[in-house]
XYZ file of C-alpha atoms in Angstrom:
509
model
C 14.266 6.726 26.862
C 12.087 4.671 24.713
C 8.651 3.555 25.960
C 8.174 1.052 23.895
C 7.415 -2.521 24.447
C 9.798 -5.090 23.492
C 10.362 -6.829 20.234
C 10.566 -10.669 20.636
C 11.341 -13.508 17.952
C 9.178 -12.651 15.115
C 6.928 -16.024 13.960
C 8.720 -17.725 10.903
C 6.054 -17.465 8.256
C 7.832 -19.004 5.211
C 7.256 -17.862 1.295
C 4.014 -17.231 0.664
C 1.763 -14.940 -2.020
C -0.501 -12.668 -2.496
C -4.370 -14.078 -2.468
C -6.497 -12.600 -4.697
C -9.883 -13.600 -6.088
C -8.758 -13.817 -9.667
C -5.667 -16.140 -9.011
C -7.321 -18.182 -5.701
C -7.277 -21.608 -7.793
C -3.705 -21.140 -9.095
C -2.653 -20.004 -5.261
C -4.140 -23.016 -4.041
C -2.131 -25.545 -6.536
C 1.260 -23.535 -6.038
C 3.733 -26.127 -4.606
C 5.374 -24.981 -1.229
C 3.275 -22.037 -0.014
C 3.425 -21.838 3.367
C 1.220 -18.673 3.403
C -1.325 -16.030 1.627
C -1.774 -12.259 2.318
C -5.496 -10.835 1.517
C -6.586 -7.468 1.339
C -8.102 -6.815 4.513
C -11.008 -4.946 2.711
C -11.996 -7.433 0.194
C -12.563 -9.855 3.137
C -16.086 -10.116 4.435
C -15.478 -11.940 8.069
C -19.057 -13.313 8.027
C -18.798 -15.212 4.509
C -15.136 -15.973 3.662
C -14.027 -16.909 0.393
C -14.179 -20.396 -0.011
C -10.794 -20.539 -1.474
C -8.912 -18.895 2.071
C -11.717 -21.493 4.203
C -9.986 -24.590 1.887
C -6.145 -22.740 2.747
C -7.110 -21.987 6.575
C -7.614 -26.097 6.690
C -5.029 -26.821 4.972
C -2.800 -24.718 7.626
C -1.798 -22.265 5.841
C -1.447 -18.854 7.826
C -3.600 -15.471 6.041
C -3.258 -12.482 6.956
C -5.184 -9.481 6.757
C -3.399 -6.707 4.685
C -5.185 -3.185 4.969
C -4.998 -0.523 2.355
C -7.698 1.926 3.530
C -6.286 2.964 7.744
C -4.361 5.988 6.809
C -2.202 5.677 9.626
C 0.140 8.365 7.924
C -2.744 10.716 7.706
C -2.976 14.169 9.803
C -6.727 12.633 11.354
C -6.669 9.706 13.966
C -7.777 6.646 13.049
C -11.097 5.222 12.217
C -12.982 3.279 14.828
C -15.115 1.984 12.385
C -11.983 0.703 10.312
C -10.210 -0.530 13.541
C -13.196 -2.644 14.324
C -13.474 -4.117 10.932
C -9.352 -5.228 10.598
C -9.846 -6.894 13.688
C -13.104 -8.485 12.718
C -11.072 -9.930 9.818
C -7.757 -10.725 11.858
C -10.110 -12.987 14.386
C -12.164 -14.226 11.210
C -8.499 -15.528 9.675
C -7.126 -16.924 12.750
C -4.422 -14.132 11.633
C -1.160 -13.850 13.793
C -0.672 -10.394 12.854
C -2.334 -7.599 10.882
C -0.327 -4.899 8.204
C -1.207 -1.550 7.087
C 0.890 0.952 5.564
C 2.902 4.044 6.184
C 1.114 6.414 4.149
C -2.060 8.772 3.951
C -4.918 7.981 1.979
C -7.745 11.133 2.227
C -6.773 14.705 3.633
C -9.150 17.780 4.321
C -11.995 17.636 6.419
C -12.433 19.485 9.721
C -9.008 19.828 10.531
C -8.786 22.133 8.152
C -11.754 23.508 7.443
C -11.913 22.781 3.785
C -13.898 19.451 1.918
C -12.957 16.270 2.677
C -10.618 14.383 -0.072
C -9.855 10.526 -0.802
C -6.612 9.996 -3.019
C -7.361 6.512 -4.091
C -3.995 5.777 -3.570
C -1.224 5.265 -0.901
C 0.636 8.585 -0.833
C 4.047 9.474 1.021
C 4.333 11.165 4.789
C 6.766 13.980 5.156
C 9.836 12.510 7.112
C 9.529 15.275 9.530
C 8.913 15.816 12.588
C 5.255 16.416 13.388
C 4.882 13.659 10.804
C 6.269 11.510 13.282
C 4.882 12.725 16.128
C 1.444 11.884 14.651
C 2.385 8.822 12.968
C 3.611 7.231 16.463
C 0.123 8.433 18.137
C -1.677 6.473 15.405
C 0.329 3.827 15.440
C -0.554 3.504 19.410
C -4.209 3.623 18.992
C -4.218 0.998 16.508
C -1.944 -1.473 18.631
C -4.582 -0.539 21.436
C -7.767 -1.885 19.180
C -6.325 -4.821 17.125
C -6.125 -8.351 18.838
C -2.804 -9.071 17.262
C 0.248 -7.553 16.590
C 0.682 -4.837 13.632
C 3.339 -3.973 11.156
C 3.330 -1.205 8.964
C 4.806 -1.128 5.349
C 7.613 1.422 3.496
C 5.488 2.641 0.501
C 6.581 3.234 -3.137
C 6.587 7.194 -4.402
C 6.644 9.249 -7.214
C 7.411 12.927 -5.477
C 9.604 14.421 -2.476
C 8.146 16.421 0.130
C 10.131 19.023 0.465
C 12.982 20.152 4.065
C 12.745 16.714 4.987
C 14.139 15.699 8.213
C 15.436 12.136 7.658
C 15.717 9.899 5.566
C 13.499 6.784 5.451
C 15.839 4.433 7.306
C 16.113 7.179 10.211
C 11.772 7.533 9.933
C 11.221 3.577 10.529
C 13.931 2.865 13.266
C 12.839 6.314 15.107
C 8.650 5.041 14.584
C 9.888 1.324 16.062
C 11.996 2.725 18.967
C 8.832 4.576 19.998
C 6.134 2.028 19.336
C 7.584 -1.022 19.098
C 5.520 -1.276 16.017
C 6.937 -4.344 13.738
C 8.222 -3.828 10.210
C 6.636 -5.337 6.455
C 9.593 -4.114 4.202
C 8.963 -4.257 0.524
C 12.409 -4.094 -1.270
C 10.418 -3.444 -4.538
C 9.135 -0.234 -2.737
C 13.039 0.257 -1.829
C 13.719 -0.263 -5.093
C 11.032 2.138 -6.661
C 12.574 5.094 -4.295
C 15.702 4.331 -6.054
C 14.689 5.203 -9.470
C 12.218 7.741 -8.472
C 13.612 9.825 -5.396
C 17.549 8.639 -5.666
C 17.460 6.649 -2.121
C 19.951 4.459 -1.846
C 18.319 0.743 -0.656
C 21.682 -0.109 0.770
C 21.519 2.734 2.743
C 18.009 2.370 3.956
C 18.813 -1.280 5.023
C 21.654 -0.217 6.985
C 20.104 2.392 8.786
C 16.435 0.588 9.411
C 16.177 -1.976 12.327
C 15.789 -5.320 10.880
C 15.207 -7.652 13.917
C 11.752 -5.571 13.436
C 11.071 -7.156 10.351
C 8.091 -9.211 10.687
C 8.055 -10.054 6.796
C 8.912 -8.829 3.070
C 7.184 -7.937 0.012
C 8.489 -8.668 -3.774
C 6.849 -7.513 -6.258
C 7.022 -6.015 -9.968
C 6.879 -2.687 -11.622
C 8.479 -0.871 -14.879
C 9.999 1.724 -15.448
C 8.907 4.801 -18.439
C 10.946 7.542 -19.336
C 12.542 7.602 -16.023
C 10.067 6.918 -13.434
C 9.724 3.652 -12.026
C 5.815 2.603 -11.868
C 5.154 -0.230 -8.793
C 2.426 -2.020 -11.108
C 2.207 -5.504 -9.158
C 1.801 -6.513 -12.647
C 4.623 -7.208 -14.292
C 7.910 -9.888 -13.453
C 10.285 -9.247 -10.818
C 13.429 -7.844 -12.222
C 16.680 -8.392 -11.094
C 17.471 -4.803 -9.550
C 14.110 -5.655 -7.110
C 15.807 -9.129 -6.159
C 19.155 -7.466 -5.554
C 17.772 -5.076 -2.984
C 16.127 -8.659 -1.927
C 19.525 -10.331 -1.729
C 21.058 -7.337 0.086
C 18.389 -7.510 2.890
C 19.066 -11.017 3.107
C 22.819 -10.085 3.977
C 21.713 -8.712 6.969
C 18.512 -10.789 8.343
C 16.757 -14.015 7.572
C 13.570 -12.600 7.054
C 10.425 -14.510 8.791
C 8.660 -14.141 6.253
C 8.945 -13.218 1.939
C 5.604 -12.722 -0.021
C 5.581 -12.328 -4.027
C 2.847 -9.781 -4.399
C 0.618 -9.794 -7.966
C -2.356 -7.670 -8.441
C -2.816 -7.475 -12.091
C -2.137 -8.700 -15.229
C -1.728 -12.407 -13.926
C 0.454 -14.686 -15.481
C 0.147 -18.903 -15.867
C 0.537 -20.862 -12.705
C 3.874 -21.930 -13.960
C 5.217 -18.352 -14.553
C 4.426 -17.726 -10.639
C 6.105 -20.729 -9.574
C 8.959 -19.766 -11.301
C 8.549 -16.626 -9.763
C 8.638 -18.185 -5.999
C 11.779 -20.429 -7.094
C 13.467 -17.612 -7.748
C 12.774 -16.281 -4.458
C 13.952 -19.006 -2.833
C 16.893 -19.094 -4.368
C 17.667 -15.767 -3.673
C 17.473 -16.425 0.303
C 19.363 -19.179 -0.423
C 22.434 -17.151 -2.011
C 24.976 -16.341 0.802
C 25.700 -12.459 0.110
C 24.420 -9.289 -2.004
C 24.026 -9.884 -5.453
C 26.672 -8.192 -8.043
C 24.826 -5.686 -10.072
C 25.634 -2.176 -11.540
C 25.189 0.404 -8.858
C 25.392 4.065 -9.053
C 25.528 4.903 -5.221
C 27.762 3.505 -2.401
C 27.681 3.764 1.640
C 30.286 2.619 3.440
C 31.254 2.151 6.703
C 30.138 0.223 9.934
C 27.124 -1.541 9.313
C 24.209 -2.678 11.539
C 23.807 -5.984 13.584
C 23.687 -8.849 10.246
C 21.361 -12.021 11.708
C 22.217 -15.001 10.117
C 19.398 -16.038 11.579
C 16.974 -15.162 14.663
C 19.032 -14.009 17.541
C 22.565 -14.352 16.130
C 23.556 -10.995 15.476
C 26.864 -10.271 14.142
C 28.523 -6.994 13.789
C 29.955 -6.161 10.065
C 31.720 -3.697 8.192
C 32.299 -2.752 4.987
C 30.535 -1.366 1.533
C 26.795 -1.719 0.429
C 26.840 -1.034 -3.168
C 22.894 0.557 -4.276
C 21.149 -1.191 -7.484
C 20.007 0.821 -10.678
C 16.912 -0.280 -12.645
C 18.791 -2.527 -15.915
C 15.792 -2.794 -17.868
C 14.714 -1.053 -21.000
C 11.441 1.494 -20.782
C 8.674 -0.696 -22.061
C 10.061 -4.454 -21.137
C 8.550 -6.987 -18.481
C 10.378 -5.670 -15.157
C 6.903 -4.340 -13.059
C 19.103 -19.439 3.856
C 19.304 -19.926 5.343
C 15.302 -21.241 4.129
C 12.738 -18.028 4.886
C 10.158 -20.749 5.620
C 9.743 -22.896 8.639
C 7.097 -23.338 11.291
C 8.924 -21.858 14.479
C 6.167 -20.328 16.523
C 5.442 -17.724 19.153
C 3.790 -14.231 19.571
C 5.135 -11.010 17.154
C 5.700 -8.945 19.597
C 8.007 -5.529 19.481
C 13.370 -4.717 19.032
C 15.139 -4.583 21.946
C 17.252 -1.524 22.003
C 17.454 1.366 20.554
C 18.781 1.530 17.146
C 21.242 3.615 16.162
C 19.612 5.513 13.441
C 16.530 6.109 16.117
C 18.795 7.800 18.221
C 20.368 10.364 15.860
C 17.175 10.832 14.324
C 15.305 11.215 17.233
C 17.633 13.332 19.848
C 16.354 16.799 18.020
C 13.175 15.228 18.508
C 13.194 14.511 22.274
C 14.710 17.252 23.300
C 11.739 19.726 21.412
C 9.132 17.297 23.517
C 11.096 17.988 26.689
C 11.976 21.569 26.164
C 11.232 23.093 29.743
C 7.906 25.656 28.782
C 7.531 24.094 25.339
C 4.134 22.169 24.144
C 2.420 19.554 25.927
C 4.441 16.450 24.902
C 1.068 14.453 25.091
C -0.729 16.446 22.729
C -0.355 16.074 18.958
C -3.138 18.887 18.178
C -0.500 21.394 16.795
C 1.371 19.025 14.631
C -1.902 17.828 13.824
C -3.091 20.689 12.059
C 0.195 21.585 10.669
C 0.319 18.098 8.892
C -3.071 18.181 8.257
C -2.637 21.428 6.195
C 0.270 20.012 4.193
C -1.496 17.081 3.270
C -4.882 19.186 1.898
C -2.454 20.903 -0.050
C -0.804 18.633 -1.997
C -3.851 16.053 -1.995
C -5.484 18.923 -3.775
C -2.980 19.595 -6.210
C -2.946 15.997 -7.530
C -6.920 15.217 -7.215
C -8.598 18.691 -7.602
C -6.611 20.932 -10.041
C -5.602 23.291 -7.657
C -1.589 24.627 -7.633
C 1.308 22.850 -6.938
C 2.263 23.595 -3.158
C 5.462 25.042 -2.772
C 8.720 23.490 -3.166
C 6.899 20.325 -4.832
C 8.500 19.239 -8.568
C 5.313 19.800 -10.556
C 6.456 17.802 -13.139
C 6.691 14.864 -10.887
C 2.923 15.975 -9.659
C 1.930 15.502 -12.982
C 3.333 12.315 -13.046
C 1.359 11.189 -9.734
C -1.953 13.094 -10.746
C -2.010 11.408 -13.944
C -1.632 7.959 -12.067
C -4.416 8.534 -9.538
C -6.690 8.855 -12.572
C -5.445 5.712 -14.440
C -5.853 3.723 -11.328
C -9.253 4.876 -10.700
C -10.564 4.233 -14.277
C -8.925 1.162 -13.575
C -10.421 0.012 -10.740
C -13.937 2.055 -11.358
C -13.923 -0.273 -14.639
C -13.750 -3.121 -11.803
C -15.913 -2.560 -9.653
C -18.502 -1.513 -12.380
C -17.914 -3.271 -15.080
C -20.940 -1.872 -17.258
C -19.875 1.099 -17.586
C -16.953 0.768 -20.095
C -19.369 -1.993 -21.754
C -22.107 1.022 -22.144
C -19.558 3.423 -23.152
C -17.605 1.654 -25.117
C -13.932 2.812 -26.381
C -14.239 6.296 -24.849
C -14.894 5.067 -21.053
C -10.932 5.945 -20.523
C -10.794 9.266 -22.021
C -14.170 10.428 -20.396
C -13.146 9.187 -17.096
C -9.840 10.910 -17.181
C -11.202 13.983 -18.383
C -13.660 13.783 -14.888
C -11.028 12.863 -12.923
C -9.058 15.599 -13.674
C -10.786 18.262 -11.444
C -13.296 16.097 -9.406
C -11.800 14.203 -6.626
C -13.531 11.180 -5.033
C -15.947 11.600 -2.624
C -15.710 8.148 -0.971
C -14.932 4.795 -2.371
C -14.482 3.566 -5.525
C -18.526 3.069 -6.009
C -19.428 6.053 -4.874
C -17.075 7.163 -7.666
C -18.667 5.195 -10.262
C -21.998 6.734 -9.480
C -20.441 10.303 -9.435
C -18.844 9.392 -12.994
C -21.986 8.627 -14.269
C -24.177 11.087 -12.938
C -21.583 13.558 -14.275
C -21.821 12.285 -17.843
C -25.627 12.528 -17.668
C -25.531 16.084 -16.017
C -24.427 17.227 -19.764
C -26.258 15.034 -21.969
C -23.530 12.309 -22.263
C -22.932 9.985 -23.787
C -24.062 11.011 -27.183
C -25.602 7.827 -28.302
C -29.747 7.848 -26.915
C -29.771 4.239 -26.348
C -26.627 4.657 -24.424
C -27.944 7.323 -22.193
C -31.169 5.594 -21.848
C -28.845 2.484 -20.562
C -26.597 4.748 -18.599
C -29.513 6.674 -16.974
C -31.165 3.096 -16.136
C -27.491 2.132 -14.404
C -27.780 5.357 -12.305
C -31.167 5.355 -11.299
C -30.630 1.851 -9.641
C -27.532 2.655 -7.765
C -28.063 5.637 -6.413
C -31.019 5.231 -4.450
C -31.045 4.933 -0.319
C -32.184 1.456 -1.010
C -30.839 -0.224 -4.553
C -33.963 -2.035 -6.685
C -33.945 -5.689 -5.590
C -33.587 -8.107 -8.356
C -37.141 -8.127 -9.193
C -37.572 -5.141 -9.433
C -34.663 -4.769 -12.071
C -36.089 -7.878 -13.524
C -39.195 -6.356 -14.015
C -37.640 -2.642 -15.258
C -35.776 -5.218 -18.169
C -39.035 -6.826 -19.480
C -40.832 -3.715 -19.500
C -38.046 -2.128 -21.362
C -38.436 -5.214 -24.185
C -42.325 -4.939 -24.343
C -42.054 -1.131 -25.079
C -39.195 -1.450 -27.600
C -36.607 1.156 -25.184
């Protein structure tokens, strides 16, 4: 029996977009946006951006989207990073906050071994203990927010290996037991596709969607095989037919076009939004080429909140339909409906078969404590050191991983931090030039971050300067200078580094 609370009506959010510093202007001129999603950690509660203060008046809802919780992860979650999502949840005048299914930093004391930070969103093991630990973080974060959570399907590039479910089976099994709500993102659906041969259709059918609080879109493209979720390219038509076929089922409260890069005009996001809403609008699935099939009964369809109707029939699965290097990266979803997100009714069907092995091992008469989650715990925890380490540190593949597709991964936890290093420290490929990439991938390749994406700048640096890099002196000198006001306990104020400059000019450095 489940112990969860109950779901309710979700609140009707409408079509909204992702906020983000470099597009806030355009975001704020886009016709019909009804609401914005900010990451949670580029939100300072105390001094919001002007632009979300100007939206907030306006009426239109933000909410908080975290990136850093590692709910998935084998450790329980921060208190420190708790405190701070609700900080910016109350800040917003947020109805609900989202997070992700996924781990984010592995090692530490549960296993003994130095603490690592991926950088990245990585997958959890459908398994077992993987739930077991998921659903206990899951709890204490309900416990310490003021509003309601969801939690978001990830994209991935590898397969943990003996599985339990599949990813339908995971998320109705994690919502039976927490009443947690859902943020699907059919582009994610879409990338597991390509990548790990899910079928979306599939996933929808077996996933509860009267949990769905709201849905991403976004873009990606796909290289020699492997779709990539960039955020920063167009949506392509296989991403809006897993779209459509979600529709088929539920009226989603809420559908957000997600862009994190690579921005386009104004106008090419408006078209972007039109075509979202004209995909809600369209009454069934739409026809594209498919290379998987499930058929059979399929779950409760809402044509719209609390109409459920019971269907049959076949879900055909999208393929990716465009080329390796091109642009792919009803009833109305808005309205202004309110009320409190609160946790599904009853039991889904994919909960239950997923979850009956599960129950029983809990119950087992002389088996483990079915409070404690210490055993899985550590089990989890050393599965996740293992492979973290394999894609961040070097070390070997763990077994029954593809190590090509770790490759693949490793390789894109480097570009993304030389991407977002380059960011957040934007001298240092304007001190080293055209080799910042190459000598940032080559220290990347065995040196994993220590903590954020500063700290990893500094580390960078230091690194280069540790063996006499980079080669030019009045690089170095610059370089060294960089360092040296960073990485103190206390950083130079700015008269200090005022006064470093003009002594620098009167002595000719």
């Amino acid at each position: 029996m489940s112990h969860a609370p109950q779901l309710g009506n979700a609140q009707r959010l409408g079509i909204g977009i992702g906020w983000r510093p470099e597009i806030a202007e355009a975001v704020e001129a886009l016709p019909g946006i009804d609401w914005v999603e900010a990451v949670a950690e580029n939100v300072c509660p105390d001094h919001l951006p002007d632009s979300l203060v100007r939206l907030r008046a306006r009426g239109v809802t933000v909410v908080p989207h975290g990136v850093s919780l590692g709910l998935g992860g084998a450790g329980r979650p921060d208190t420190k990073r708790l405190t701070d999502l609700a900080e910016r949840a109350e800040a917003l005048g947020s109805p609900l906050i989202t997070e992700h299914i996924a781990f984010v930093r592995a090692g530490g004391p549960l296993t003994a071994s130095p603490a690592l930070e991926a950088g990245h969103l990585l997958p959890v093991p459908r398994t077992k203990d993987a739930l077991r630990v998921l659903c206990e973080n899951v709890r204490i974060a309900q416990d310490c927010l003021p509003v309601p959570l969801a939690v978001e399907n990830i994209a991935a590039l590898i397969n943990w290996p003996d599985e339990e479910m599949t990813e339908g089976q995971f998320l109705a099994e994690l919502v039976e037991r927490t009443g947690v709500r859902l943020l699907i993102d059919v582009a994610n659906l879409h990338t597991n596709h390509v990548n790990r041969g899910e079928d979306p259709a599939t996933a929808l059918d077996q996933l509860p969607v009267e949990a769905i609080a709201y849905v991403h879109v976004a873009g990606g493209i796909e290289r020699d095989g492997v779709w990539h979720d960039t955020h920063a390219h167009p949506v392509s038509e296989p991403v809006l037919a897993v779209l459509a076929e979600l529709r088929s089922r539920v009226s989603p409260p809420g559908v957000l076009l997600e862009r994190d890069d690579n921005f386009p005009p104004p106008a090419e996001l408006s078209a972007e939004l039109t075509t979202i809403r004209e995909t809600l609008r369209e009454p069934g699935p739409r026809p594209v080429r498919g290379k998987a099939t499930a058929t059979g009964a399929g779950p409760s369809r809402q044509d719209g909140p609390g109409t459920p109707t019971t269907t049959t029939g076949t879900a055909t699965a999208t393929e990716s339909t465009a080329p390796g290097e091109a642009d792919t990266h009803p009833a109305n979803a808005g309205g202004t409906a309110s009320g409190p997100l609160a946790p599904a009714t009853a039991a889904h069907p994919a909960a239950e078969q997923a979850g009956t092995a599960a129950s029983a091992e809990q119950t087992a008469p002389g088996g483990p404590d079915p409070e404690s989650t210490d055993p899985a715990r550590q089990r989890l925890a050393l599965a996740q050191a293992s492979l973290l380490s394999a894609l961040v540190a070097g070390t070997p593949a763990p077994e029954g991983f593809d190590s090509r597709r770790l490759g693949v991964q490793s390789r894109a936890l480097g570009a993304k931090r030389a991407e977002v290093v380059a960011k957040v420290a934007p001298e240092l490929p304007r001190i080293l030039g055209g080799g910042y990439r190459a000598a940032f991938l080559a220290y990347a390749k065995s040196r994993p971050m220590r903590g954020g994406y500063r700290r990893d700048a500094l580390d960078f640096a230091e690194h280069l300067l540790i063996g006499d890099l980079p080669e030019d002196p009045a690089a170095r000198r610059e370089l060294t200078q960089w360092w040296r006001d960073r990485s103190g306990a206390r950083p130079p104020s700015r008269a200090v580094r005022i006064a470093r400059v003009a002594r620098a000019v009167l002595v000719g450095r």
